[in-house]
XYZ file of C-alpha atoms in Angstrom:
419
model
C 0.000 0.000 0.000
C 1.377 3.384 -1.016
C 1.238 6.441 1.261
C 2.017 9.906 -0.086
C 2.716 13.062 1.878
C 3.414 16.623 0.692
C 5.664 19.004 2.638
C 5.336 22.732 1.823
C 8.598 24.675 2.235
C 9.164 28.421 1.880
C 12.206 29.273 -0.254
C 14.710 32.089 0.192
C 15.381 32.966 -3.460
C 18.323 35.281 -4.244
C 16.996 38.623 -5.503
C 19.054 38.459 -8.677
C 17.546 35.061 -9.598
C 13.845 35.727 -9.024
C 13.297 36.789 -12.641
C 14.784 33.483 -13.788
C 12.102 31.595 -11.886
C 9.324 33.835 -13.223
C 10.494 33.353 -16.799
C 10.822 29.605 -16.230
C 7.204 29.480 -15.022
C 5.997 31.446 -18.034
C 7.720 29.059 -20.437
C 6.583 26.004 -18.447
C 2.943 27.096 -18.727
C 3.444 27.730 -22.432
C 4.597 24.124 -22.885
C 1.748 22.743 -20.783
C -0.881 24.673 -22.733
C 0.633 23.693 -26.077
C 0.536 20.061 -24.971
C -3.053 20.354 -23.731
C -4.076 21.815 -27.098
C -2.362 18.920 -28.899
C -3.979 16.271 -26.674
C -7.505 17.665 -26.694
C -10.290 16.808 -29.144
C -13.636 18.622 -28.965
C -15.588 16.014 -30.943
C -14.980 12.821 -28.965
C -13.012 11.719 -25.908
C -11.784 8.720 -27.910
C -9.769 11.132 -30.057
C -8.028 12.757 -27.075
C -4.388 11.839 -26.490
C -3.950 10.299 -23.029
C -0.591 8.559 -23.520
C 2.408 10.529 -22.308
C 4.746 8.878 -24.827
C 2.531 9.928 -27.756
C 2.448 13.574 -26.681
C 6.138 13.627 -25.812
C 7.211 12.124 -29.129
C 5.126 14.666 -31.039
C 5.982 17.797 -29.047
C 9.313 17.408 -27.278
C 11.684 18.618 -30.015
C 9.384 21.478 -30.974
C 8.976 22.735 -27.396
C 12.697 22.458 -26.750
C 13.284 24.755 -29.712
C 10.589 27.200 -28.598
C 11.822 27.566 -25.014
C 14.976 27.746 -22.903
C 13.724 25.065 -20.497
C 15.788 21.994 -19.711
C 14.744 18.632 -21.110
C 13.275 17.476 -17.788
C 11.091 20.579 -17.365
C 9.715 20.262 -20.901
C 8.845 16.622 -20.221
C 7.169 17.521 -16.914
C 5.075 20.197 -18.659
C 3.909 17.650 -21.235
C 3.173 15.114 -18.512
C 1.122 17.695 -16.598
C -1.049 18.379 -19.644
C -1.543 14.689 -20.411
C -2.664 13.956 -16.848
C -5.117 16.873 -16.931
C -6.579 15.683 -20.237
C -6.775 12.126 -18.920
C -8.790 13.354 -15.919
C -11.163 15.259 -18.195
C -11.645 12.192 -20.396
C -12.656 10.101 -17.378
C -15.281 12.676 -16.399
C -16.398 12.968 -20.045
C -16.974 9.202 -20.114
C -19.237 9.586 -17.080
C -21.374 12.151 -18.879
C -19.929 15.259 -17.217
C -19.390 18.467 -19.164
C -15.689 19.151 -19.652
C -13.488 21.441 -21.690
C -9.861 21.606 -22.725
C -7.597 22.110 -19.689
C -6.023 25.542 -19.470
C -3.015 26.326 -17.296
C -2.736 29.887 -16.013
C -1.661 29.609 -12.370
C 2.030 30.148 -11.574
C 3.624 26.724 -11.061
C 6.504 24.530 -12.210
C 6.755 20.763 -11.718
C 10.167 19.364 -10.802
C 11.364 15.767 -10.798
C 14.387 14.360 -8.931
C 16.717 15.356 -11.781
C 15.647 18.978 -12.126
C 15.560 19.525 -8.330
C 18.590 18.479 -6.264
C 18.056 18.401 -2.506
C 20.513 19.187 0.259
C 19.616 19.238 3.933
C 18.693 22.934 4.121
C 18.490 24.009 0.480
C 17.522 22.928 -3.015
C 19.084 23.471 -6.437
C 16.510 24.133 -9.175
C 16.803 24.101 -12.954
C 15.762 27.358 -14.645
C 15.960 28.927 -18.107
C 19.254 30.489 -16.969
C 21.074 27.628 -15.307
C 20.532 26.374 -11.782
C 19.621 28.469 -8.762
C 20.254 27.439 -5.165
C 17.534 28.406 -2.677
C 17.772 28.041 1.087
C 14.795 26.646 2.996
C 13.015 29.106 5.270
C 11.733 26.580 7.814
C 9.526 27.363 10.846
C 11.055 27.079 14.304
C 8.562 24.420 15.433
C 9.996 20.937 15.099
C 9.464 18.472 13.561
C 8.327 20.313 10.430
C 6.600 18.457 7.562
C 9.927 18.743 5.723
C 11.707 16.924 8.540
C 8.950 14.313 8.952
C 8.725 13.349 5.298
C 11.561 14.677 3.121
C 14.373 13.925 5.579
C 12.771 10.700 6.774
C 14.325 7.419 5.682
C 10.814 5.951 5.444
C 9.727 8.299 2.651
C 11.269 8.789 -0.776
C 11.117 11.860 -3.012
C 8.671 11.680 -5.921
C 8.122 15.147 -7.399
C 7.699 18.764 -6.386
C 5.732 21.824 -7.408
C 7.147 25.329 -7.205
C 4.452 27.918 -6.458
C 4.568 31.701 -6.240
C 2.377 33.719 -3.871
C 1.727 37.094 -5.517
C 0.292 38.617 -2.347
C 3.291 37.792 -0.153
C 5.786 37.908 -3.047
C 7.208 34.588 -1.854
C 8.128 31.263 -3.467
C 6.962 27.937 -1.981
C 8.162 24.442 -2.826
C 5.649 21.623 -2.281
C 7.606 18.385 -2.035
C 5.719 15.118 -2.611
C 7.090 11.968 -0.965
C 5.899 8.378 -0.674
C 6.452 5.207 1.302
C 5.068 1.656 1.189
C 3.383 -0.095 4.084
C 4.462 -3.528 2.817
C 6.965 -5.142 0.480
C 6.150 -5.769 -3.140
C 3.597 -3.020 -3.738
C 3.976 -1.120 -6.971
C 2.574 2.236 -8.043
C 1.958 4.220 -11.190
C 4.071 7.366 -11.174
C 1.191 9.335 -12.651
C -1.357 8.391 -9.986
C -1.704 9.802 -6.511
C -2.749 7.027 -4.184
C -4.853 7.425 -1.098
C -3.533 6.897 2.393
C -6.268 4.526 3.399
C -5.260 4.421 7.059
C -5.964 8.073 7.688
C -7.625 10.653 5.494
C -8.572 14.221 6.315
C -11.484 15.519 4.265
C -12.314 19.102 3.232
C -16.001 19.489 2.326
C -16.982 22.175 -0.222
C -20.466 23.580 -0.792
C -21.271 25.691 -3.862
C -23.801 28.454 -3.405
C -25.316 31.482 -5.106
C -24.429 34.117 -2.523
C -20.981 32.603 -1.981
C -19.194 30.849 -4.812
C -17.769 28.246 -2.443
C -17.768 27.493 1.274
C -15.449 25.036 2.980
C -16.038 22.884 6.040
C -13.271 24.952 7.690
C -15.549 27.989 7.526
C -13.736 29.715 4.652
C -16.138 31.686 2.404
C -15.307 32.683 -1.160
C -17.864 35.433 -1.710
C -19.484 35.987 -5.104
C -20.326 39.697 -4.703
C -17.391 41.009 -6.736
C -17.881 38.301 -9.355
C -21.582 39.185 -9.723
C -20.795 42.903 -9.861
C -18.426 42.572 -12.791
C -20.715 40.179 -14.644
C -23.429 42.841 -14.403
C -20.981 45.506 -15.609
C -20.059 43.398 -18.640
C -23.751 42.812 -19.393
C -24.440 46.556 -19.119
C -21.602 47.424 -21.508
C -22.683 44.699 -23.913
C -26.233 46.078 -23.980
C -24.977 49.594 -24.701
C -22.852 48.387 -27.623
C -25.651 46.290 -29.068
C -27.924 49.339 -29.160
C -25.460 51.268 -31.349
C -25.642 48.741 -34.175
C -22.474 49.971 -35.939
C -19.553 47.891 -37.236
C -17.252 49.589 -34.749
C -19.627 48.654 -31.934
C -19.741 45.069 -33.225
C -15.934 44.858 -33.203
C -15.833 46.347 -29.725
C -18.441 43.807 -28.637
C -16.221 40.942 -29.800
C -13.256 42.370 -27.882
C -15.426 42.800 -24.792
C -16.533 39.165 -25.010
C -12.935 37.976 -25.048
C -12.029 40.203 -22.094
C -15.036 38.977 -20.157
C -14.215 35.332 -20.804
C -10.581 35.851 -19.760
C -11.673 37.712 -16.620
C -14.184 35.015 -15.631
C -11.605 32.246 -16.095
C -8.964 34.106 -14.109
C -11.438 34.813 -11.291
C -12.302 31.130 -10.926
C -8.649 30.133 -11.233
C -7.926 32.396 -8.258
C -10.669 30.774 -6.168
C -9.475 27.300 -7.207
C -5.896 28.092 -6.188
C -7.020 29.426 -2.814
C -9.295 26.438 -2.255
C -6.482 23.973 -2.949
C -4.149 25.994 -0.719
C -6.742 25.799 2.055
C -6.713 22.010 1.745
C -2.901 21.847 1.767
C -2.531 24.234 4.702
C -5.074 22.210 6.696
C -3.272 18.935 5.874
C -6.271 17.568 3.962
C -5.932 14.503 1.752
C -9.276 14.824 -0.047
C -11.427 17.716 -1.322
C -15.088 16.707 -1.650
C -17.651 18.474 -3.853
C -21.326 17.751 -4.362
C -22.181 16.143 -7.683
C -23.059 18.912 -10.169
C -25.097 16.747 -12.565
C -28.525 18.197 -11.696
C -27.401 21.530 -10.294
C -29.689 23.551 -12.590
C -32.709 21.798 -11.115
C -31.424 22.065 -7.532
C -30.526 25.746 -7.853
C -33.200 27.209 -10.151
C -32.405 30.702 -8.881
C -28.779 30.425 -10.044
C -27.979 32.376 -13.208
C -25.989 30.939 -16.113
C -22.740 32.487 -14.917
C -23.144 30.844 -11.502
C -23.566 27.397 -13.107
C -20.588 28.104 -15.364
C -18.494 29.149 -12.348
C -19.417 26.024 -10.371
C -18.437 23.686 -13.193
C -15.221 25.537 -13.945
C -14.255 25.629 -10.276
C -14.646 21.874 -9.976
C -12.676 21.297 -13.197
C -9.825 23.598 -12.136
C -9.572 22.098 -8.654
C -9.693 18.588 -10.162
C -6.392 19.066 -11.958
C -4.737 21.554 -9.587
C -5.248 19.576 -6.372
C -3.518 16.313 -7.440
C -0.414 18.326 -8.294
C -0.180 19.151 -4.588
C -0.965 15.674 -3.284
C -4.715 16.135 -2.714
C -7.400 14.033 -4.414
C -10.866 15.292 -5.443
C -14.104 13.355 -4.956
C -17.857 13.804 -5.524
C -20.817 12.847 -3.333
C -24.577 12.901 -3.847
C -26.002 16.313 -2.888
C -29.437 15.300 -1.640
C -30.462 16.804 1.728
C -27.027 18.296 2.501
C -28.767 21.659 2.993
C -31.559 20.335 5.228
C -29.553 17.935 7.400
C -28.053 18.955 10.738
C -24.283 18.480 10.494
C -23.843 17.730 14.181
C -22.943 14.049 14.314
C -24.903 13.541 17.539
C -28.029 14.802 15.758
C -28.294 14.501 11.962
C -31.961 15.542 11.934
C -33.161 16.254 8.381
C -36.138 18.498 7.621
C -37.055 21.160 5.053
C -37.798 23.650 7.837
C -34.192 23.463 9.087
C -33.066 25.847 6.362
C -34.446 29.261 5.515
C -32.391 31.167 2.939
C -28.845 31.614 4.255
C -29.863 30.587 7.763
C -29.853 27.068 9.245
C -31.463 26.170 12.559
C -32.036 22.538 13.444
C -35.631 22.026 14.572
C -34.511 19.171 16.819
C -31.287 20.202 18.593
C -31.341 23.974 17.922
C -27.977 24.074 16.103
C -27.816 27.601 14.638
C -25.283 28.321 11.885
C -24.805 29.630 8.349
C -26.688 27.282 6.016
C -23.920 26.946 3.432
C -21.330 26.192 6.112
C -23.617 23.490 7.489
C -23.963 22.031 3.980
C -20.175 22.033 3.449
C -19.718 19.972 6.609
C -22.438 17.544 5.498
C -20.729 17.079 2.122
C -17.468 16.187 3.827
C -19.229 13.925 6.333
C -21.082 12.074 3.571
C -17.798 11.117 1.937
C -16.232 10.238 5.299
C -19.070 7.910 6.230
C -19.008 6.303 2.791
C -15.282 5.708 3.050
C -15.384 4.155 6.523
C -17.169 1.133 5.070
C -14.150 -0.077 3.152
C -11.145 1.282 4.970
C -9.358 -1.040 7.331
C -9.573 -0.599 11.062
C -7.672 1.996 13.012
C -6.770 1.670 16.708
C -8.103 5.169 17.199
C -11.608 4.305 16.059
C -12.026 1.444 18.504
C -13.945 -0.631 15.973
C -13.862 -2.023 12.483
C -13.810 1.350 10.719
C -10.735 3.304 9.769
C -10.407 6.891 10.832
C -11.494 9.475 8.278
C -11.333 13.087 9.443
C -13.515 15.944 8.316
C -11.516 19.152 8.563
C -13.636 21.810 10.222
C -13.161 25.147 11.920
C -11.391 24.426 15.184
C -11.096 20.642 15.027
C -11.939 17.468 13.188
C -14.770 15.006 13.155
C -13.197 11.590 13.650
C -15.526 8.907 12.368
C -18.604 9.414 14.509
C -16.928 11.168 17.460
C -17.377 14.914 17.804
C -14.978 17.695 18.749
C -16.345 21.128 19.520
C -16.328 23.566 16.592
C -15.365 27.148 17.289
C -18.533 29.186 17.527
C -20.893 26.200 17.965
């Protein structure tokens, strides 16, 4: 059985080499998007390229000529695109609406050849030779870096370099793995689950808030709605003019709007995945979006579009940082009390954005309650087939739901801040 762990490490990058990393990321994303375009087919998923060797043989020489990236970074960019397309094909087969993967978030994937580790620093390949970056580790010990990267039990698999625009800092997310028993084998492209212990982050999608996590993090939709209305207003004004110039301006506006909407959801997706990583979550759980139009009749087209895009973006961003993405049935997640010692389900429990359990009196934001129920539904489903854990005291393995101020371990309950 394979167990994977990801250790995030802050890097101290020399000032004179920061531009090299930024340019490397730009060229890496160029390669990934070129590969995604090559692999994708709009007409049928059977025509999509899902074999890494096929894409690499077709694109490698061309991308090497187009960029200053090393051979390993070009291959990692191609691999990233192939894995994203492969994930979309699987969802396409299941009848889900998908589109060609697009890579816009700042990131570079490194393998063991393009990233050389020392105890307190790492040497990274860039478009301008290698750069050595010291690790800026927290004072608390043991850090995730010490527990996994320096551990003899875990071995290095791959890493993702990320850049935080707000803090102007670089972070290296190092993925490691170990085996619980001899003889197990693993596919390098797959991220396996740690079936002894999983921590789950539940996500609810709403109209007033684009997304709400079981940790109590709200991604509000006010700014998104405001700019959608502004674009609609400008579009209406141009349509009334009826001139060729107005028509051309309308086309340009449509492209700007589409780019803005995609970037907005990319930002939410990045923050959502970061929330999962920072909270040490192994799984992000969404509600199934299949019948979302019927379940949210008040949601406008751009809300439905945002929900689907958010799920798609998280689905290929999260595995890059060692987190899997799952779906659960959405029925009654809004009407059910998320307290595990209650669970009372009734239509009267929810009124708009407010939730108050008619049985136990639990009073909380309705979307937050739903996010916890989504995570709990996956946790309870998983406990059926995970092997026993000494902590659970029974035949079920421990599956944690990450919440604000604690976790829900199986069926036990720890007090949530504000409850």
